[in-house]
Coordinates of C-alpha atoms in Angstrom, one line a residue:
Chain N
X1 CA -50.3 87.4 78.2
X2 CA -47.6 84.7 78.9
X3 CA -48.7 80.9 78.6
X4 CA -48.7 79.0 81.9
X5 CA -45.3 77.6 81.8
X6 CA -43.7 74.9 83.6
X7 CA -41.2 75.4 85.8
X8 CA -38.4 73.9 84.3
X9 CA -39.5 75.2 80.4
X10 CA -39.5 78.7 81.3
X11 CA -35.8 78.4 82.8
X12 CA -34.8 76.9 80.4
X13 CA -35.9 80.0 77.9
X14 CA -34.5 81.9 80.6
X15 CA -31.4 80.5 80.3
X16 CA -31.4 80.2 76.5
X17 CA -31.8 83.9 76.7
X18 CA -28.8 85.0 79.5
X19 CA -25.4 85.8 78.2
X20 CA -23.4 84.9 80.7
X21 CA -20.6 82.1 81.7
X22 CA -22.4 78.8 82.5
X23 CA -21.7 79.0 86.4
X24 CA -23.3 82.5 86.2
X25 CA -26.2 81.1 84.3
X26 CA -26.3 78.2 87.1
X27 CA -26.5 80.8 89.9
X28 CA -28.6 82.6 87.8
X29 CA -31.3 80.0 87.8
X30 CA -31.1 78.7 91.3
X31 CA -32.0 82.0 92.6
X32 CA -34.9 82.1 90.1
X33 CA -35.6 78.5 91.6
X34 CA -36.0 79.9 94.8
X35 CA -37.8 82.6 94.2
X36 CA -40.6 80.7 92.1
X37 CA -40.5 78.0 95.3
X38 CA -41.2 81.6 97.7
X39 CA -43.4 83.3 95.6
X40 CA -45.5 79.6 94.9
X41 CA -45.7 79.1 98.6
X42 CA -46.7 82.2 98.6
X43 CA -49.7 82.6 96.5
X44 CA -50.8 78.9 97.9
X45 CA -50.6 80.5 101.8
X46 CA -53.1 83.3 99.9
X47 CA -55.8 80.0 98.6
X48 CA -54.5 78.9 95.4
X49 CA -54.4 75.5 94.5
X50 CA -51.0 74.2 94.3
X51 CA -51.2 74.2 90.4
X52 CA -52.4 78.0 90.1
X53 CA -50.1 78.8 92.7
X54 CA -47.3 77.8 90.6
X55 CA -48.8 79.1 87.3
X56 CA -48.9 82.6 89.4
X57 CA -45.2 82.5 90.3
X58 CA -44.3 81.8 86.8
X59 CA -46.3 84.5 85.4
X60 CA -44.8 87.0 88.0
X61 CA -41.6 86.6 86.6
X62 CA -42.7 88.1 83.2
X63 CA -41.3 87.2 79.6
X64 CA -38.5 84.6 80.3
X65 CA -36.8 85.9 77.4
X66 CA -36.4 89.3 78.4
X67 CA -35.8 88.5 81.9
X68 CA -32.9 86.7 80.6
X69 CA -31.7 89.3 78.6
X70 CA -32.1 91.7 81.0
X71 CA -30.3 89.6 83.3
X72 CA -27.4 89.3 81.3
X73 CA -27.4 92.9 80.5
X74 CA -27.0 93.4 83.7
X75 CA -23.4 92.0 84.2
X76 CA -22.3 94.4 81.4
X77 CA -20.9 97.4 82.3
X78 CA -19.2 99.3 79.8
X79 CA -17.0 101.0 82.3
X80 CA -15.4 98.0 83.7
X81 CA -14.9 96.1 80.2
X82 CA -12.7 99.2 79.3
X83 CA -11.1 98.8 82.5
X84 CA -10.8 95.1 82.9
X85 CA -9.7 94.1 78.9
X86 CA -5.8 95.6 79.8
X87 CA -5.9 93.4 82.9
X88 CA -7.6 90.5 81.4
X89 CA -4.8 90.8 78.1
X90 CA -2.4 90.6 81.1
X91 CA -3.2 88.4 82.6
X92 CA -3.8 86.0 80.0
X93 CA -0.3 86.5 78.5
X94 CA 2.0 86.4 82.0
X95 CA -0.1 82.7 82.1
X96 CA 0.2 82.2 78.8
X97 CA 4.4 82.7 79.1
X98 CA 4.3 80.6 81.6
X99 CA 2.5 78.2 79.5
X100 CA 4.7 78.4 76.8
X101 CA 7.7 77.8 78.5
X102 CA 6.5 74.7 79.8
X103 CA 5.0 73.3 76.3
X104 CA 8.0 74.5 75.0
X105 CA 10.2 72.9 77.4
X106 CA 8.0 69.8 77.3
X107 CA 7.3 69.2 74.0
X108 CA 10.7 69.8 72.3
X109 CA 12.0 67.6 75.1
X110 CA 10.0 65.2 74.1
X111 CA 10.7 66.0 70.2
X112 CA 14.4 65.3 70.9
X113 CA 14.2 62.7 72.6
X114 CA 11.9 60.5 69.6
X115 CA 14.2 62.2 67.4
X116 CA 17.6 61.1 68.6
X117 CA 15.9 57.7 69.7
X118 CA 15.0 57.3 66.5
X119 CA 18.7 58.2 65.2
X120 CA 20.4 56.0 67.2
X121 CA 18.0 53.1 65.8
X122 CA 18.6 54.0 62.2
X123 CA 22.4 54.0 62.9
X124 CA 22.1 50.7 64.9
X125 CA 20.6 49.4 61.8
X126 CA 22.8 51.0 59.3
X127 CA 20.3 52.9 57.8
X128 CA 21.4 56.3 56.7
X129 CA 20.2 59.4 59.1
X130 CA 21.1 62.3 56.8
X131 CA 21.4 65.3 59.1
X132 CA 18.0 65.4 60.7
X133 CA 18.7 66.5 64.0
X134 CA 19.6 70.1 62.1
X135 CA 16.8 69.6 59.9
X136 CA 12.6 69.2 60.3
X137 CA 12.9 68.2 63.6
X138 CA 13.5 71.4 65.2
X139 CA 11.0 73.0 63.0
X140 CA 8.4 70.7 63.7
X141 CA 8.7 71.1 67.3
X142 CA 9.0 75.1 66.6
X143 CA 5.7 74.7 64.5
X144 CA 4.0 72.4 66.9
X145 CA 4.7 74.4 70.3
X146 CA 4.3 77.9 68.6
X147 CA 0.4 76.6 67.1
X148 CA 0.2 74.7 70.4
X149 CA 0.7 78.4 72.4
X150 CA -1.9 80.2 70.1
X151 CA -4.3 77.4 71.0
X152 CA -3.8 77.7 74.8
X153 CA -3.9 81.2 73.9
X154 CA -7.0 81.9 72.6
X155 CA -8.2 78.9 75.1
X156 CA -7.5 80.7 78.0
X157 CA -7.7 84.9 76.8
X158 CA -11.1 85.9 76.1
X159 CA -12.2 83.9 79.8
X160 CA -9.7 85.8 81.4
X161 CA -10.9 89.4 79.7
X162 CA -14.5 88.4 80.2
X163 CA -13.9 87.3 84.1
X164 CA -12.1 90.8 85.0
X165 CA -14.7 92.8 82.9
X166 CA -17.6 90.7 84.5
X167 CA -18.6 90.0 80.8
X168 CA -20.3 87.2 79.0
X169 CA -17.7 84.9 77.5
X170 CA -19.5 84.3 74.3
X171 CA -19.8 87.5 73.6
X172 CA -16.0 88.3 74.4
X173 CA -14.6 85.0 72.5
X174 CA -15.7 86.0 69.0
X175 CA -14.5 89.6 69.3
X176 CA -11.0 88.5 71.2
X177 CA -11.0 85.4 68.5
X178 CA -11.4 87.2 65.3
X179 CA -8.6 90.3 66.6
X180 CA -6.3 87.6 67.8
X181 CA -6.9 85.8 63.8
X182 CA -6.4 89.5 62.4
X183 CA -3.0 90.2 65.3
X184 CA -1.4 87.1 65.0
X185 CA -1.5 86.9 61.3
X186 CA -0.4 90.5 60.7
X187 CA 2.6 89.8 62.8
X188 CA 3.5 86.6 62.0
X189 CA 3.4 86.9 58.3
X190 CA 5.5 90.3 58.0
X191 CA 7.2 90.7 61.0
X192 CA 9.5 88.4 62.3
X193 CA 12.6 87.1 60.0
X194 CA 13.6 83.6 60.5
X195 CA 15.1 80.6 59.4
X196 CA 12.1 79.1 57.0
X197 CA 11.8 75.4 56.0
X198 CA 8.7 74.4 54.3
X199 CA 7.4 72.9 57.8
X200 CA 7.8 76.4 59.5
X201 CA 6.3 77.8 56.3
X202 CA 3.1 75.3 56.6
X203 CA 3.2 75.3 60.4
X204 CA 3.5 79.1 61.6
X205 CA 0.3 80.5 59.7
X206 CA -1.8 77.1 61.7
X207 CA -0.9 79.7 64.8
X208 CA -3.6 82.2 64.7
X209 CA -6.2 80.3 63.1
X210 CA -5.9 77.8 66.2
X211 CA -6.2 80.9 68.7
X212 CA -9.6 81.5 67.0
X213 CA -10.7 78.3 67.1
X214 CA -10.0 77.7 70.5
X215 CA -11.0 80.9 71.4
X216 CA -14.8 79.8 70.2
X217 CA -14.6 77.2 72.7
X218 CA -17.8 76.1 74.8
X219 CA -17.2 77.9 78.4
X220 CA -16.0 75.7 80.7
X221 CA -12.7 75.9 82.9
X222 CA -9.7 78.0 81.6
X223 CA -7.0 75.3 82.5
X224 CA -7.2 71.7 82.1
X225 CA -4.8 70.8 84.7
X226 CA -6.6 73.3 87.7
X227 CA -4.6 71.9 90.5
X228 CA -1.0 72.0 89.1
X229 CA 0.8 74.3 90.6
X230 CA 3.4 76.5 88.3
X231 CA 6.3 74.9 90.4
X232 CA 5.0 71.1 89.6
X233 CA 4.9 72.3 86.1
X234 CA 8.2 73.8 86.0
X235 CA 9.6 70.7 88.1
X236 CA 7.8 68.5 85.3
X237 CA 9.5 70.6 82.7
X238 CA 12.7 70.6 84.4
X239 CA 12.8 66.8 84.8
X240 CA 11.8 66.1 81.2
X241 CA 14.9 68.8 80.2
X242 CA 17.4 66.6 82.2
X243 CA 16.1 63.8 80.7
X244 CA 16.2 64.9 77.0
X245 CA 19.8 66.3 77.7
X246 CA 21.4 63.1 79.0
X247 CA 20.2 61.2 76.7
X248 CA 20.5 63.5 73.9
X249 CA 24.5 64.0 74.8
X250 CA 24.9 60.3 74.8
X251 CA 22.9 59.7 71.6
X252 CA 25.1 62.3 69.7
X253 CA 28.0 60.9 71.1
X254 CA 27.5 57.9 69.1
X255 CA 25.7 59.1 66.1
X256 CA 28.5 60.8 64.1
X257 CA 27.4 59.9 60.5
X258 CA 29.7 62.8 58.9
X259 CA 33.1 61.2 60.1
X260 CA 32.0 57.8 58.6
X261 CA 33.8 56.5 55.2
X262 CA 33.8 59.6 53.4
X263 CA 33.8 59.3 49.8
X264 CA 32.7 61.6 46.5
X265 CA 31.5 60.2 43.4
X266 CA 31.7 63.4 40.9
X267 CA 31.9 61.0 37.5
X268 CA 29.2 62.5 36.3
X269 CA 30.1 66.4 36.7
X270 CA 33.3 65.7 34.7
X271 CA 36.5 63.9 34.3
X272 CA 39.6 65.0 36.9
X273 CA 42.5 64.2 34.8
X274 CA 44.4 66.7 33.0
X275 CA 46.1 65.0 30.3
X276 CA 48.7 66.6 28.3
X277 CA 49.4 69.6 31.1
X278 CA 50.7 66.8 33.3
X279 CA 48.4 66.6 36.2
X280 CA 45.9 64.3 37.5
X281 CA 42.9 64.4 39.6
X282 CA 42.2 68.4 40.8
X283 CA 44.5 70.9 39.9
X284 CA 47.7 71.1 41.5
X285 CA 48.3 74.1 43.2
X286 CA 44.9 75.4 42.4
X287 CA 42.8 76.5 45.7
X288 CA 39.5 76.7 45.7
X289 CA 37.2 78.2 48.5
X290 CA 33.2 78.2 47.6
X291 CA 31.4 80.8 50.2
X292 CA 27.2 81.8 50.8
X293 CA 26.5 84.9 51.5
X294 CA 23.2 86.3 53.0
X295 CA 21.9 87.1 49.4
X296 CA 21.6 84.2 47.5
X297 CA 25.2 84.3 45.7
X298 CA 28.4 81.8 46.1
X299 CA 31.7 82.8 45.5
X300 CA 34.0 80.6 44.1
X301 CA 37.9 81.4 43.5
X302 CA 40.5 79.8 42.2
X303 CA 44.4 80.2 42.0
X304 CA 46.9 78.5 39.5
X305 CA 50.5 77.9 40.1
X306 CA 51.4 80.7 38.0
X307 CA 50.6 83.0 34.6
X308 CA 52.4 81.1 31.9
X309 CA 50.7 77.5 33.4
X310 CA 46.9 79.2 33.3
X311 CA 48.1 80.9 29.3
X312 CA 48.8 76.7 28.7
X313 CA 45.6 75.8 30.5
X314 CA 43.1 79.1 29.1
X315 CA 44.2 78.0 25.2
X316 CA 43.6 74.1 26.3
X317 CA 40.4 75.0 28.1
X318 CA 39.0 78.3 26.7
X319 CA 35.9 78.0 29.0
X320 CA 35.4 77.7 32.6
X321 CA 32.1 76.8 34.1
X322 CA 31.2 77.1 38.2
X323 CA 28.7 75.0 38.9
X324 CA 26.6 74.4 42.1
X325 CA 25.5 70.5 42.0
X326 CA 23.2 69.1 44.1
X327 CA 24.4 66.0 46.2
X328 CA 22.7 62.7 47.5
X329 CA 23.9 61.8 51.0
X330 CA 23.8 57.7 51.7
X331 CA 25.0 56.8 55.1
X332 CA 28.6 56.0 54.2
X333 CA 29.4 58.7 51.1
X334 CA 28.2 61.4 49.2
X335 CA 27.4 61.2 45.4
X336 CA 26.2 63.3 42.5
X337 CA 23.4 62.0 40.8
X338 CA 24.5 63.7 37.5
X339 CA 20.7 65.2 36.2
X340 CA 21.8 68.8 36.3
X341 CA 23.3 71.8 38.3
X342 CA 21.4 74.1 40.3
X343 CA 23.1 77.1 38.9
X344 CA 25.6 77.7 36.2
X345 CA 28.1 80.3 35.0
X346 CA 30.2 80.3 32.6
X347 CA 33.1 82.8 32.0
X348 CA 35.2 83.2 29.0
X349 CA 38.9 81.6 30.5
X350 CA 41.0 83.7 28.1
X351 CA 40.0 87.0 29.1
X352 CA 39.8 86.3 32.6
X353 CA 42.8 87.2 35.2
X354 CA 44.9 85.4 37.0
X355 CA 43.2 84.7 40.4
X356 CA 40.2 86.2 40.1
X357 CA 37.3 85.3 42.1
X358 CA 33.9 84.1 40.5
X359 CA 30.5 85.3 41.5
X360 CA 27.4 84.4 40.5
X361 CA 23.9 84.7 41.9
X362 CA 21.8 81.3 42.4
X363 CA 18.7 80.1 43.7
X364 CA 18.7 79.6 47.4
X365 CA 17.0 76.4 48.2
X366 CA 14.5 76.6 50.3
X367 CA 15.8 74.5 53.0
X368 CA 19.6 73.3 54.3
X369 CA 21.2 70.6 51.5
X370 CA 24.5 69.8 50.5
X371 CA 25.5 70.9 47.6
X372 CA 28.6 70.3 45.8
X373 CA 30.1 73.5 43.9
X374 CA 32.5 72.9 41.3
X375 CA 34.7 75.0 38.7
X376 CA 35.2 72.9 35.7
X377 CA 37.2 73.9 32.9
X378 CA 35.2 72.8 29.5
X379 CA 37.3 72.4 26.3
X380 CA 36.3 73.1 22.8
X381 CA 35.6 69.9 21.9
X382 CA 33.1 69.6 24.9
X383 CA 35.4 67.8 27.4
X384 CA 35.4 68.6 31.3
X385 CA 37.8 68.4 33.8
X386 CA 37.1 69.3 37.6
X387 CA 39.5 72.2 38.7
X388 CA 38.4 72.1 42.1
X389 CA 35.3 71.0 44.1
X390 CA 34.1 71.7 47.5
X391 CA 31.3 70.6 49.1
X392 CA 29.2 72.8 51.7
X393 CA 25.5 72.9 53.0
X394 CA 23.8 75.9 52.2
X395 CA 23.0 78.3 54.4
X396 CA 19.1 78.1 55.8
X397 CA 16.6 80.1 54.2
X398 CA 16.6 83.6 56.1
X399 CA 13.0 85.8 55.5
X400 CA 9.5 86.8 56.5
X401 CA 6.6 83.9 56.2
X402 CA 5.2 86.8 53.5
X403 CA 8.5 86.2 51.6
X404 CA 8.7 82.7 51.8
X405 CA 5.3 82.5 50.3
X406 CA 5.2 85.2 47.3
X407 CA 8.5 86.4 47.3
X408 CA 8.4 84.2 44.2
X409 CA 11.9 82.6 44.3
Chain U
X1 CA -52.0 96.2 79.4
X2 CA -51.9 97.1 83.2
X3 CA -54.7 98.9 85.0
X4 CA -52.3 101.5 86.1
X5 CA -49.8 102.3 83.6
X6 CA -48.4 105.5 85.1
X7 CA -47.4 103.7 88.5
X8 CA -46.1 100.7 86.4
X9 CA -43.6 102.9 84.3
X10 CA -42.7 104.8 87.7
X11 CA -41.8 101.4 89.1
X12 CA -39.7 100.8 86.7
X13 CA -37.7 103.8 87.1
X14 CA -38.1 103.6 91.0
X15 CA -36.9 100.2 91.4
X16 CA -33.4 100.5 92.5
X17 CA -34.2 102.9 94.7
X18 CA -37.4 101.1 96.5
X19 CA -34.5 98.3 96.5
X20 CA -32.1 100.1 98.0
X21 CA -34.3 101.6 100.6
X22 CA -35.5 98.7 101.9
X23 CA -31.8 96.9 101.8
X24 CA -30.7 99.9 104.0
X25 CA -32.6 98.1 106.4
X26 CA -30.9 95.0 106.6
X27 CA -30.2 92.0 104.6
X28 CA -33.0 90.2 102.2
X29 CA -33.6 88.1 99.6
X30 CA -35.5 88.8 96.5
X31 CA -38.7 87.3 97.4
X32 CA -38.1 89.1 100.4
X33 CA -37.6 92.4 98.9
X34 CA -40.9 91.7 97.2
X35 CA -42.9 91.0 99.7
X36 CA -41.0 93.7 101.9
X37 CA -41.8 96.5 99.2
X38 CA -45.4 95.4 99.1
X39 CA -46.4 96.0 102.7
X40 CA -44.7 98.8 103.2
X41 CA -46.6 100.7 100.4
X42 CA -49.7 98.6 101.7
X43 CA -50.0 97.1 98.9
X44 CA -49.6 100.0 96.6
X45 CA -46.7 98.9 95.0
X46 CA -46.5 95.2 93.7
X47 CA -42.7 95.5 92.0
X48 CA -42.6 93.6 88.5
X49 CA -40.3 90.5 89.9
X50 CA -39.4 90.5 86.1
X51 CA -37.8 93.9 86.6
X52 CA -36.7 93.3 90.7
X53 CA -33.6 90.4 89.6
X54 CA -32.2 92.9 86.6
X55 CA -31.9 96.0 89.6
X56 CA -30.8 94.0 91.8
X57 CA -27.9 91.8 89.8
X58 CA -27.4 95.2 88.4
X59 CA -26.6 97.4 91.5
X60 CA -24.7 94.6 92.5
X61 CA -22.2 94.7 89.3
X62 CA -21.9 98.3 89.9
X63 CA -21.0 97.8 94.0
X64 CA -24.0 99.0 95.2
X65 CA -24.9 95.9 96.6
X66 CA -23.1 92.6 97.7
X67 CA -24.6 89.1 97.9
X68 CA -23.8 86.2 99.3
X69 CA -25.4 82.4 99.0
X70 CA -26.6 81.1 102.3
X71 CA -28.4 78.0 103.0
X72 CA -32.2 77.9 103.9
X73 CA -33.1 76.7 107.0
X74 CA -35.6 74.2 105.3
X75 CA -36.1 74.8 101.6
X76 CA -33.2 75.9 98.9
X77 CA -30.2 78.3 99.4
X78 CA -30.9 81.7 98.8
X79 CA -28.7 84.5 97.7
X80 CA -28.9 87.3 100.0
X81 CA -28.5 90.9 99.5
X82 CA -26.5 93.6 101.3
X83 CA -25.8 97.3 100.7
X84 CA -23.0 98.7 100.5
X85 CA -21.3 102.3 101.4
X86 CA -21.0 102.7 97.4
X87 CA -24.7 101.8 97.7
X88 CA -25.6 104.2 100.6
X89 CA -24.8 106.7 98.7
X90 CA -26.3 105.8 95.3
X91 CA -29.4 105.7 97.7
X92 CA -29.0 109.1 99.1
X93 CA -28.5 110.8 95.4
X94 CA -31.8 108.9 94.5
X95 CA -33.6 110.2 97.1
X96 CA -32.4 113.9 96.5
X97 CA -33.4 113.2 93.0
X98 CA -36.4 111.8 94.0
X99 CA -37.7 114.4 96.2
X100 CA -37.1 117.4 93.5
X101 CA -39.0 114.7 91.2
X102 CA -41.8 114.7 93.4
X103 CA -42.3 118.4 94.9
X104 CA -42.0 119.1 90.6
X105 CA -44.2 116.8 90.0
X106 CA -46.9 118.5 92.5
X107 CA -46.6 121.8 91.5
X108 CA -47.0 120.9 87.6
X109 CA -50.4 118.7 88.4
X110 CA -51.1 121.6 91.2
X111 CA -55.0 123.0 90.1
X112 CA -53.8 126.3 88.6
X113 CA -54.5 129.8 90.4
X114 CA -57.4 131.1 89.1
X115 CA -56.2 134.3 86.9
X116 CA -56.7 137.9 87.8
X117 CA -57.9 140.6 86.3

């Protein structure tokens, strides 16, 4: 036999017991309100006293608990999950797109515009800059919107799939949460090739994981901005573009820290004098050209002035070592700081051809940095001489997050 | 444990279609349908008000019904109930149903012919 309740405790079990969204749960428990206030005024037009009367109404409701399952049960229908999930996917994504496009638009707006702020107050202060505006800025932005997108993803999708199937949200969110972890990570990790930096590396996997967690949400609205329209948020967007493009133009314009003093310190890698074969400084006549392929190799190739000079130079300098150094970048020159090359070959001069081309395999680092790569002939008593030098940034890290992470380079 | 178990179990079953019948009639709220399903059986049938919001938020997710919040004239708003064509004709399968239930029903609980020689 149910306990004489109050009023208010046995909607409350009522609506501890109803799956549904909170404004269903609100209707829910007004009409139940009503009722009780009917069915009271009821029993008191039949004699009760006001306090049976109420104690009647409750008890004609039943077990609150399974009144409120049953009323949640009620907005389930298989039928028109099925149906509704394709629509509610739909429509979350066509919203989400939208989203997207504006975060994006906004946010690396914004990005750019701290970031070359924050350039042209370096350079106002002589400070050095490096190159950033090629470097972790974009991929923070990348990371941030992309991790910002899942969130508003999973903030928005499981309301929208449990609104068109007429389903409870909670019990949509943890299914739509847990498939969107499983999805996002599947493809993100495996899929896509990009250009990796240890911020994209760190940042891209934050994707799914926020998609779940927002996904878990407590039910309330699906947007937090309910009465912007799409064309004040693309206007917004639009405005904030212009504004990061003007001063972005005029920023670069005067932030050109590659054509300042340019100067190379290579002392340590070796000296550039060729004493006894009459030269001094590089090699005259000697070309060198230092390219990056995809793979991780550089090509390095050399040409002397002609085949009785490089006989000379091979019995002077029976070894020749290519040699990819990495390079510290101040904001007026470029030096070496002499610990150690990134990669080394070394070739036998004497039985090498005239002209030929060097290839070796090296380690590609991980993210964009100059690196200076330098043929130096080494003679048998250990001395070095630069044959030629040339300094390049190598190429960005091209791959999967899956290789980035265990490909084990 | 109810004095009348048999016509408790059949209400259960019967519910949507006591609700539907007397929606056909015109709009009502629950309490309404309550008290509406109670004098027309004379008092026969008192419908479990547990079970009545379940049919009725039920028939309505499946289009048999459509409601609407109005306010009262004095006390709270109430949401009203209306049937729909999709609900018509759930009502007219029941009854079909219903009636073959029944005339069954009779003949199985029919005293038995006596048996000839």
């Amino acid at each position: 036999m149910l306990e004489p309740l109050d009023r208010t405790a046995f909607l409350r079990q009522v609506a501890d017991s109803v799956d549904l969204q909170p404004i269903e749960v609100g209707e829910v428990l007004e009409e139940l309100t009503s009722h009780l206030s009917d069915a009271a005024a009821g029993w008191r037009d039949a004699g009760l006293d006001p306090d049976d009367a109420e104690r009647r109404a409750i008890r004609g409701l039943g077990d609150p608990a399974r009144l409120g399952r049953e009323l949640g049960e009620a907005h389930h229908e298989r039928r028109q999950l099925l149906a509704a999930v394709g629509g509610g996917i739909w429509s979350a994504l066509t919203f989400g797109i939208w989203s997207f496009l504006f975060v994006w638009i906004l946010f690396g707006g914004v990005g750019l515009i701290v970031t070359v702020g924050a350039v042209s107050v370096l350079q106002g202060l002589r400070l050095g800059t490096g190159n950033w505006l090629s470097g972790g800025a974009d991929s923070l932005i990348t990371a941030a919107v992309t991790t910002i997108w899942f969130a508003w993803m999973g903030w928005v999708l499981p309301q929208r799939v449990a609104r068109a199937a007429h389903r409870s949200v909670r019990g949509v969110q943890r299914a739509v949460g847990l498939a969107g972890l499983g999805i996002g990570t599947a493809l993100l990790w495996w899929i896509p090739t990009l250009a990796m930096d240890p911020i994209l590396a760190i940042g891209l996997p934050i994707g799914p994981i926020a998609f779940c967690v927002a996904a878990q949400r407590p039910c309330r609205g699906t947007d937090p901005f309910p009465t912007t329209t799409v064309k004040t948020r693309l206007g917004v967007a639009l405005a904030v573009a212009a504004v990061t493009i003007a001063l972005g133009l005029s920023t670069m314009a005067a932030s050109t820290p590659f054509q300042r003093g340019f100067g190379f310190d290579t002392a340590s890698i070796g000296a550039s004098d060729f004493a006894g074969l009459g030269t001094s400084d590089t090699l005259p006549g000697a070309s060198f050209q230092v390219t990056f392929g995809t793979s991780p190799t550089v090509t390095a190739s050399a040409s002397y002035p002609d085949d009785a000079w490089f006989r000379e130079f091979a019995a002077r300098y029976p070894t020749t070592s290519l040699e990819v150094w990495p390079v510290v970048a101040t904001a007026t020159d470029f030096y070496v700081p002499g610990s150690a090359p990134i990669a080394t070959m070394r070739l036998d001069t004497t039985k090498q051809a005239f002209d030929d081309p060097i290839t070796m395999d090296m380690p590609m680092p991980r993210t964009p940095e100059i690196v200076l790569t330098v043929l130096v002939a080494v003679g048998s008593d250990g001395s070095r001489a630069i044959i030629g030098s040339n300094a390049v940034m190598t190429p960005t890290w091209h791959g999967t997050l899956h290789d980035w992470w265990f490909s084990g380079r | 444990m109810s004095r009348h178990p048999l016509r408790t179990e059949l209400m259960k079953g019967a519910m949507a279609y006591l609700v539907l019948t007397v929606l056909r009639e015109g709009e009502l709220y629950g309490y309404q349908i309550v008290v509406k399903i109670r004098e027309r059986s004379d008092g026969a049938f008192a419908p479990s008000e547990g079970s009545l919001y379940p049919t009725l938020h039920r028939l309505e997710t499946e289009g048999g019904l459509e409601a609407v919040w109005r306010d009262g004239e004095k006390g709270p708003r109430r949401r009203w109930y209306r049937i729909t064509p999709a609900g018509l004709a759930k009502l007219a399968a029941l009854e079909e149903e219903w009636a073959a239930f029944s005339v069954a029903v009779h003949r199985v609980a029919a005293r038995p012919e006596p048996s000839r020689a």
